[in-house]
Coordinates of C-alpha atoms and ligand atoms in Angstrom, one line a residue:
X58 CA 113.9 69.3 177.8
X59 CA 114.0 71.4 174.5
X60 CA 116.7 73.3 175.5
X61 CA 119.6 73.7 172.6
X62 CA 123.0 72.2 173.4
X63 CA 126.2 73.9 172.2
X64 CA 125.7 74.1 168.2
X65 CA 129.7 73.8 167.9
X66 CA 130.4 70.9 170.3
X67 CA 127.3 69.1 168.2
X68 CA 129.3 69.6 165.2
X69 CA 132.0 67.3 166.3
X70 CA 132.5 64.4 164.6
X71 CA 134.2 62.3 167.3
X72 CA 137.2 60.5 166.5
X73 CA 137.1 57.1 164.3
X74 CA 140.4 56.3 164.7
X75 CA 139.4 56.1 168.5
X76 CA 136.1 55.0 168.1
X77 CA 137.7 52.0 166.0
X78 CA 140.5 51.2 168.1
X79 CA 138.0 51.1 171.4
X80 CA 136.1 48.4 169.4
X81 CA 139.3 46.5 168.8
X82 CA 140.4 46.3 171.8
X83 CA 137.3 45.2 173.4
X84 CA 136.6 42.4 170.5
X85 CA 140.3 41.1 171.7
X86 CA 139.4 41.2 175.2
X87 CA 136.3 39.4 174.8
X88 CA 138.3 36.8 172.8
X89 CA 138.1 37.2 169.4
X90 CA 141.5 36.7 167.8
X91 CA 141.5 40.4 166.2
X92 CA 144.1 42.0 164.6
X93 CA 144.4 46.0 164.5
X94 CA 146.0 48.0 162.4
X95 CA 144.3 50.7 164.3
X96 CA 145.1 53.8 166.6
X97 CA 148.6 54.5 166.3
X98 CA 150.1 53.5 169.5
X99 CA 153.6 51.2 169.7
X100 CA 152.9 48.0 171.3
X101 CA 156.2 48.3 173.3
X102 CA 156.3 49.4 176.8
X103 CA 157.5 52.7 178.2
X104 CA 161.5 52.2 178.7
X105 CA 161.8 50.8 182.2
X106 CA 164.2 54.4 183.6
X107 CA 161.6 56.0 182.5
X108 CA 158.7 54.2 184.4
X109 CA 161.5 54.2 187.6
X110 CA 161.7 58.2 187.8
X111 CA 157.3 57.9 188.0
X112 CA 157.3 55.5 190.5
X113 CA 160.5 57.3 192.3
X114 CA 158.9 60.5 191.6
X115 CA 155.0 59.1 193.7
X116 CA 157.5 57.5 196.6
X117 CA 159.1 60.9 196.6
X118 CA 155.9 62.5 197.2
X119 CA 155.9 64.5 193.7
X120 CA 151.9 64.5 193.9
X121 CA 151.3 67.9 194.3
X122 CA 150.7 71.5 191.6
X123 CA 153.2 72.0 189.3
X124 CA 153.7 75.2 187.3
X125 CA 150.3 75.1 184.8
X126 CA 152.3 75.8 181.9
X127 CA 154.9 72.7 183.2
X128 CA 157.4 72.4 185.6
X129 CA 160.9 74.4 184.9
X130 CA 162.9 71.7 184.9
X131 CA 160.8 69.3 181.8
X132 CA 161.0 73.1 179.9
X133 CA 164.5 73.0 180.3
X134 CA 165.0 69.6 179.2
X135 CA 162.2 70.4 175.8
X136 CA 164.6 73.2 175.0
X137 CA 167.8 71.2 175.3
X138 CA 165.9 68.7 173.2
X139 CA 165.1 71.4 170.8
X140 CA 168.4 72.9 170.5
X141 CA 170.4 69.1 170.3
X142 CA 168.0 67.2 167.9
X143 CA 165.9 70.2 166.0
X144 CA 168.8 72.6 166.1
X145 CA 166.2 75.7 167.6
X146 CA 166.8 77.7 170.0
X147 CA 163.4 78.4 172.4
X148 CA 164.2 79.1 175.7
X149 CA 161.8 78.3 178.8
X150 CA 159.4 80.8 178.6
X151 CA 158.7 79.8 174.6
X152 CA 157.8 76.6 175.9
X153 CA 154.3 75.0 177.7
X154 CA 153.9 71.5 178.5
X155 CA 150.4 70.0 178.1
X156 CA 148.3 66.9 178.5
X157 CA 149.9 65.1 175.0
X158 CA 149.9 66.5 171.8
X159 CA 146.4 66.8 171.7
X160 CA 146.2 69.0 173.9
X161 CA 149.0 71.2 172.7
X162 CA 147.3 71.7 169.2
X163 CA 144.3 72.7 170.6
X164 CA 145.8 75.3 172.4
X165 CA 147.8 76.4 169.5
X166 CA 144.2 76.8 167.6
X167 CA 143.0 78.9 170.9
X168 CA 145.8 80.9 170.8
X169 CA 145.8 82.0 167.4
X170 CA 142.8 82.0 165.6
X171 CA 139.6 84.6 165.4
X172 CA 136.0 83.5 164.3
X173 CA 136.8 83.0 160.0
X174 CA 140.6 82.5 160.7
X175 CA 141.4 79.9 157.7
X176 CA 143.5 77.2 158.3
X177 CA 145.3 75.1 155.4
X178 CA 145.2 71.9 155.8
X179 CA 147.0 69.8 153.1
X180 CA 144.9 66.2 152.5
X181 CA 145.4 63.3 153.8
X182 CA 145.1 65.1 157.1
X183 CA 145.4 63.3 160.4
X184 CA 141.2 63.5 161.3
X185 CA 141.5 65.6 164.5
X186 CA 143.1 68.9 162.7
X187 CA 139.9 70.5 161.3
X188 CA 137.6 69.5 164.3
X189 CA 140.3 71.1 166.5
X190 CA 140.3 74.1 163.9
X191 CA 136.5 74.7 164.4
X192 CA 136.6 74.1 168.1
X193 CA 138.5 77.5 168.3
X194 CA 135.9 78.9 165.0
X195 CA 138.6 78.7 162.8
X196 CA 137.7 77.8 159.2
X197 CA 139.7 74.5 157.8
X198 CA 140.9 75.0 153.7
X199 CA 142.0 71.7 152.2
X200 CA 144.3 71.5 149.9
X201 CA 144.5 67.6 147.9
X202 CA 147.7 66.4 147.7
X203 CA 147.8 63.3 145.6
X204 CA 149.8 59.8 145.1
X205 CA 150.9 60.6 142.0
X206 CA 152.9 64.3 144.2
X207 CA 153.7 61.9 147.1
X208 CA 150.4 63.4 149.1
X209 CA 152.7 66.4 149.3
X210 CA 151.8 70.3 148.7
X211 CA 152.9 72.4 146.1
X212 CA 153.5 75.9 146.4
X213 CA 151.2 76.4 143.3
X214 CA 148.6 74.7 145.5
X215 CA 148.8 76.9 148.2
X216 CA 148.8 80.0 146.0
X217 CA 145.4 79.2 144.9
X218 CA 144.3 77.9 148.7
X219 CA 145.2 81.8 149.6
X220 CA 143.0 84.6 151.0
X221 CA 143.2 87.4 152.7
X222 CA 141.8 85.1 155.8
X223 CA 144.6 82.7 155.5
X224 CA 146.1 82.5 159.1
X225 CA 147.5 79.3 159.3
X226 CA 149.0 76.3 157.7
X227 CA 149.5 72.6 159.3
X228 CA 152.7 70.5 158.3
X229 CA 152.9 67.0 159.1
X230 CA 156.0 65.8 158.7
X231 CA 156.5 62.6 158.9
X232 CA 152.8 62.5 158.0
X233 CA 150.3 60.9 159.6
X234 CA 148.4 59.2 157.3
X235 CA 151.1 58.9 154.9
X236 CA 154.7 58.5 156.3
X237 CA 155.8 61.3 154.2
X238 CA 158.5 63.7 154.7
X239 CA 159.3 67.1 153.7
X240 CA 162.7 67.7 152.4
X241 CA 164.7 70.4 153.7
X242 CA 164.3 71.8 149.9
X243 CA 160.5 70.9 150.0
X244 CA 160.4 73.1 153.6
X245 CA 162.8 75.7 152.2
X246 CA 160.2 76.5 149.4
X247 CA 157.1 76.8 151.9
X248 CA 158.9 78.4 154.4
X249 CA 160.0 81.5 152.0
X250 CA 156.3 81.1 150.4
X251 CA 154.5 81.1 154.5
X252 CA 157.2 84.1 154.8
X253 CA 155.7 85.7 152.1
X254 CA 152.0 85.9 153.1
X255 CA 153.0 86.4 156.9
X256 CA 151.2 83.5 158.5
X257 CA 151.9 81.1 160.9
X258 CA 152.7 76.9 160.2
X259 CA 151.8 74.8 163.1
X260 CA 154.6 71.9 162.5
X261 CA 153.4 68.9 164.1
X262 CA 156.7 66.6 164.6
X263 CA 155.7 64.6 166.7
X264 CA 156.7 61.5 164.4
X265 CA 160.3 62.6 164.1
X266 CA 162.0 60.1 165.8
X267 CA 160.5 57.8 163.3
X268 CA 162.4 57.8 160.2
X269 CA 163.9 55.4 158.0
X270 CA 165.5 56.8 155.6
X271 CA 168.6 57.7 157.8
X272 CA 168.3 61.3 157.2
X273 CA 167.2 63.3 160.0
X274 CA 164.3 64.8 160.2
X275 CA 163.9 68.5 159.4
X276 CA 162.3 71.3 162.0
X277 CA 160.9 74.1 159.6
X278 CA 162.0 76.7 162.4
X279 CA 165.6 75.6 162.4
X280 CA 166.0 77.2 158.6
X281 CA 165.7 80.9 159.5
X282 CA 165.1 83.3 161.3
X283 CA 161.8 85.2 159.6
X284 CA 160.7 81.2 159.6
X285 CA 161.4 80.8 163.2
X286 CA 159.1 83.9 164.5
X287 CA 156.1 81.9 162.3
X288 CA 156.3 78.5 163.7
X289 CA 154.7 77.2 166.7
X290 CA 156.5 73.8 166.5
X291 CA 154.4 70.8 168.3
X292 CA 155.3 67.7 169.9
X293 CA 155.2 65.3 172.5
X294 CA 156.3 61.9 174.1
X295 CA 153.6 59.6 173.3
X296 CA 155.2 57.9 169.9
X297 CA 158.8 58.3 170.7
X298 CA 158.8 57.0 173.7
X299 CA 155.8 54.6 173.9
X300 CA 154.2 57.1 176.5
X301 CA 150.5 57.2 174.8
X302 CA 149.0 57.1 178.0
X303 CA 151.0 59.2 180.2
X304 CA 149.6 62.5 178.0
X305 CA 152.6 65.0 177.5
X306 CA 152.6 67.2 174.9
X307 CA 154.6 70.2 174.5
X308 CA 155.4 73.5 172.3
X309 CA 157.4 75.7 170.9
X310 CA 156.8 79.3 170.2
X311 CA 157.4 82.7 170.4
X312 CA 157.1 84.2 173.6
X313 CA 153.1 85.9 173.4
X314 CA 152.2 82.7 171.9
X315 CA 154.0 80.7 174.7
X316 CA 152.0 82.9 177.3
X317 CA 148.8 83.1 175.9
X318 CA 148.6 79.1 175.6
X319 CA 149.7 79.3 179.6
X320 CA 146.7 81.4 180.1
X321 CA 144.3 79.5 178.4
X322 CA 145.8 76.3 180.4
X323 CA 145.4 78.0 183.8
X324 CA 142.1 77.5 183.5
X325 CA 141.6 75.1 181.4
X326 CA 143.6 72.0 182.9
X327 CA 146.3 73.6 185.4
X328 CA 149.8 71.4 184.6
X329 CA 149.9 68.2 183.2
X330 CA 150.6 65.2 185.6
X331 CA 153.5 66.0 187.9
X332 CA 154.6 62.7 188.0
X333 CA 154.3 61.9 183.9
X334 CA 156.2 65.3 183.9
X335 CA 159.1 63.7 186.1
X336 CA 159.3 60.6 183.7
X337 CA 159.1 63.3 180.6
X338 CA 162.3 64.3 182.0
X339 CA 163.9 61.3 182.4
X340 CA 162.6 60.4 178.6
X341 CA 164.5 63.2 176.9
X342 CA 167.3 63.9 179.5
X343 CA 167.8 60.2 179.5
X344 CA 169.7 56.8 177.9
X345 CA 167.9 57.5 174.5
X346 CA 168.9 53.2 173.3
X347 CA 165.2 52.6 173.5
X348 CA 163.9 54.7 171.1
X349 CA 166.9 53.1 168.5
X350 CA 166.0 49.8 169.4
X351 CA 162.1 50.7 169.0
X352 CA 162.5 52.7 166.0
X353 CA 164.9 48.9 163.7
X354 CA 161.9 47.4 165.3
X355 CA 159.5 49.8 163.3
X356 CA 161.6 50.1 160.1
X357 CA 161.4 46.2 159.6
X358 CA 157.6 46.1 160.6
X359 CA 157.4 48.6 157.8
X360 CA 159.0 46.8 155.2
X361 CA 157.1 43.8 155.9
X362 CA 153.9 45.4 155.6
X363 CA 154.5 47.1 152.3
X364 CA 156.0 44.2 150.9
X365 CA 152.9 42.5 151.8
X366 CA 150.6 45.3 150.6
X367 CA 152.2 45.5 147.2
X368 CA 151.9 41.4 146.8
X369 CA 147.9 41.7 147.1
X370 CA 145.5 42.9 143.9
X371 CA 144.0 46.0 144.2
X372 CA 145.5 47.6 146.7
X373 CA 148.5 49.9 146.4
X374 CA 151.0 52.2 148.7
X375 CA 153.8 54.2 148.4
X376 CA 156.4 53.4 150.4
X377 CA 156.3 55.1 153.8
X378 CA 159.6 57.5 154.5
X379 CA 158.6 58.2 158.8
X380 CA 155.8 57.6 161.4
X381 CA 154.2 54.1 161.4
X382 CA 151.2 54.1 159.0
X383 CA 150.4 52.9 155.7
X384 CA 148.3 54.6 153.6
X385 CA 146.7 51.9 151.2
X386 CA 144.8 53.1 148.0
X387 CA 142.1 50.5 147.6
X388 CA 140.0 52.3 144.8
X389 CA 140.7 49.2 142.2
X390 CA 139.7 47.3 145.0
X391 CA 136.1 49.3 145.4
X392 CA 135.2 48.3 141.7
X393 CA 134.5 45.0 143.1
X394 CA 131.9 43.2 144.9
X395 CA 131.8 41.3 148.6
X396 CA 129.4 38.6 149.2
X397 CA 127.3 40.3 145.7
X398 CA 126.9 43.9 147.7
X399 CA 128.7 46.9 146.4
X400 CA 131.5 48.1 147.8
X401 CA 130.5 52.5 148.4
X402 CA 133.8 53.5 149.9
X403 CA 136.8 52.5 151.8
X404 CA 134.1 52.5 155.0
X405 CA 132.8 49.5 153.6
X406 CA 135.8 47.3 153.1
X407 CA 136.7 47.8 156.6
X408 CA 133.3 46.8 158.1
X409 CA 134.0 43.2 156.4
X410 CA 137.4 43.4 157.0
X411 CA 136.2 43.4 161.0
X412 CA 133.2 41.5 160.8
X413 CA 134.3 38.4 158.5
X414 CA 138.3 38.5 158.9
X415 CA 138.5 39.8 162.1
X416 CA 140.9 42.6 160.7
X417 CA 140.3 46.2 162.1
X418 CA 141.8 49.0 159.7
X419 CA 140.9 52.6 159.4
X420 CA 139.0 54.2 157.1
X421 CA 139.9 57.3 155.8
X422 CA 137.1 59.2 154.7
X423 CA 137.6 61.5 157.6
X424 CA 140.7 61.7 157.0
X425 CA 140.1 63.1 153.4
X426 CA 140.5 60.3 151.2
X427 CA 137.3 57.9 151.5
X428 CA 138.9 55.3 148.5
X429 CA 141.7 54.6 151.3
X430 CA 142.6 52.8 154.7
X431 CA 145.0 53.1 156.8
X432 CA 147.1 50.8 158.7
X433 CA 149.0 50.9 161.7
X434 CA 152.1 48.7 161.8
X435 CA 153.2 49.3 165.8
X436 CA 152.2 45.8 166.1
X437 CA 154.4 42.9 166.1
X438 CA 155.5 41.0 162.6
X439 CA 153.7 38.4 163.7
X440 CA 150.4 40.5 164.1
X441 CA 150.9 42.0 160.5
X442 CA 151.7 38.3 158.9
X443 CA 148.4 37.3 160.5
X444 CA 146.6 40.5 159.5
X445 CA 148.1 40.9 156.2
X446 CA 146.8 37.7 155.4
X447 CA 143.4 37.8 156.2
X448 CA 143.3 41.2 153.8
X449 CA 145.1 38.9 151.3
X450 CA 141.8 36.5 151.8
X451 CA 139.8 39.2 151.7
X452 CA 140.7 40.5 148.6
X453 CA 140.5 37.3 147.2
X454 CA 136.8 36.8 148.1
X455 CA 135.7 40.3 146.0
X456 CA 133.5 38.8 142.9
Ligands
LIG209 N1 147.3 60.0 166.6 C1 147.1 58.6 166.6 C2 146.4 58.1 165.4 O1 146.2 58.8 164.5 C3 146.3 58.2 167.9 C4 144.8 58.2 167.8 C5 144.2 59.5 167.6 O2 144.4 60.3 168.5 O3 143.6 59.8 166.6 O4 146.2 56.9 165.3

């Protein structure tokens, strides 16, 4: 058949960190000894009160519609979450729960942008952000952020990323790829600056539980009001409370931007899971000593791995502040050789890694910085002794 498919679903690049993580897992299940540093996903289960209120809520017969935009009670339970750990005030009908956080961006994007909307997007960006940017014909503007500023903007950068299209920026705090996080100064500065030009910021915070440096983390909304009407603030279960799978994402917003996402998911997907929404309740309204225990658990994972990062040649890191990733520089590493073939780009490295260590890292071309991997520590110490090592080997072999 010659007849054309959708020019803007074609232009999807689908998702490596996926894509990778898919081939991981099935290399491990066909028994090869593989280790990933992959998708990032905590190896723990979901808290056991939390699985009890699913399988309570399926006994119970909780199996039927909910709400599209969510059930009242979860909303209730977001905005008492909101107002106890983000100090903001949304009240239910600022609120829509969605299918993870996925989910909740891309409806964001829908809600707000018009064909040529421009999005800034500060680099390293987690991958999915400009492809979910296009999906709803918005136009992504990158703005480098380099080791040397902490992969963090500057207001002078975002001055020059400006134009009279500007609709949007993204804020990733703590970052994904990069574990960084914005100080309250830092957001204080781009909050008066998004102020200023009368945009909106999309915060994605959905790593906020996952800080180490025994601050806690700050909501860009909380700071003031002007700032507050701006920001659609996103998050969801899946890395706090080792939910990945159970998909529940939610916002926060002003009230048209609440509805029209609820309108867009009416048709779209109708509500998320009823009974993942029960056990979403039970996650926030609930004995929170997981997420402590989970979160010493990822802070000593983390210093293992950067110690072991910064005890190899070539490769360097900064030290990540939040979320569970390191973001390796490996461009000394790329003036080398493997096996007498070139190495192009960070791509390459991590094809070896996989097919003569049996490491599995990701590459972070599309995330915006092809001279660089990434690696997710929500594996056991163990794992990243093992894994560490084998880059260590690696490394070792480059002529
Ligand atoms: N957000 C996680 C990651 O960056 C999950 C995988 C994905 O959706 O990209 O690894």
């Amino acid at each position: 058949m010659s007849l054309e498919l959708s020019r803007k679903a074609s232009a999807v690049k689908p998702s490596s960190t996926l894509a990778i993580t898919a081939k991981a897992k099935s290399l491990k299940k066909s028994g090869v000894d593989v280790v990933g540093f992959v998708a990032g996903e905590p190896d723990f289960n979901t808290p056991k009160n939390i699985c009890d209120a699913a399988i309570k809520a399926i006994n119970d017969g909780f199996t039927k519609y909910t709400p599209a935009s969510g059930m009242d009670e979860l909303k209730k339970a977001v905005c008492d979450k909101f107002k106890r750990v983000n100090n903001i005030n949304y009240d239910t009908n600022q609120v829509v729960i969605s299918n993870g956080g996925k989910h909740s961006l891309t409806n964001v994007f829908a809600a707000i942008l018009n064909p040529g909307d421009e999005v800034i997007i500060p680099s390293p960006y987690w991958l999915s952000y400009p492809e979910m940017v296009k999906l709803s014909d918005g136009v992504p503007v990158f703005i480098r952020c380099e080791s040397s500023q902490r992969y963090k903007l500057t207001i002078e950068q975002l001055d020059a990323a400006y134009t009279d299209k500007t609709k949007a920026l993204i804020l990733t705090s703590p970052s994904n790829p990069t574990g960084m996080i914005y100080s309250r100064e830092e957001l204080e500065k781009i909050a008066d600056w998004v102020c200023k030009h009368d945009i909106y910021v999309v915060s994605d915070e959905i790593y906020e539980n996952l800080v180490y440096t025994g601050e806690k983390n700050v909501s860009i909304a909380s700071l003031n009001d002007e700032i507050y009407k701006r920001t659609i603030t996103v998050n969801g279960l899946a890395k706090s409370y080792a939910m990945t799978g159970w998909r529940i994402g939610y916002i926060g917003a002003s009230v048209e931007i609440a509805k029209l996402i609820s309108s867009v998911q009416s048709h779209q997907t109708s509500n998320p899971n009823s009974i993942a929404q029960v056990a979403a309740i039970e996650a926030l309204n609930g004995d929170q000593s997981s997420v402590d225990m989970m979160l010493a658990a990822f802070k000593n994972r983390r210093d293992l791995i950067y110690e072991a990062v910064c005890s190899i040649d070539y490769l360097s890191a900064i030290e990540p502040e939040g979320a569970f990733y390191l973001f390796v520089d490996c461009s000394e590493a790329l003036k080398h050789s493997y096996k007498g073939i070139k190495l192009n780009d960070a791509s390459d490295m991590a094809k070896y890694l996989l097919d003569d260590y049996n490491v599995a890292v990701i590459p972070c071309a599309d995330f915006g910085f092809p001279d660089h991997i990434r690696l997710a520590y929500a594996i056991s110490e163990e794992s990243i002794k093992k894994g560490m090592d084998r880059i260590a080997e690696f490394i070792k072999n480059l002529d």
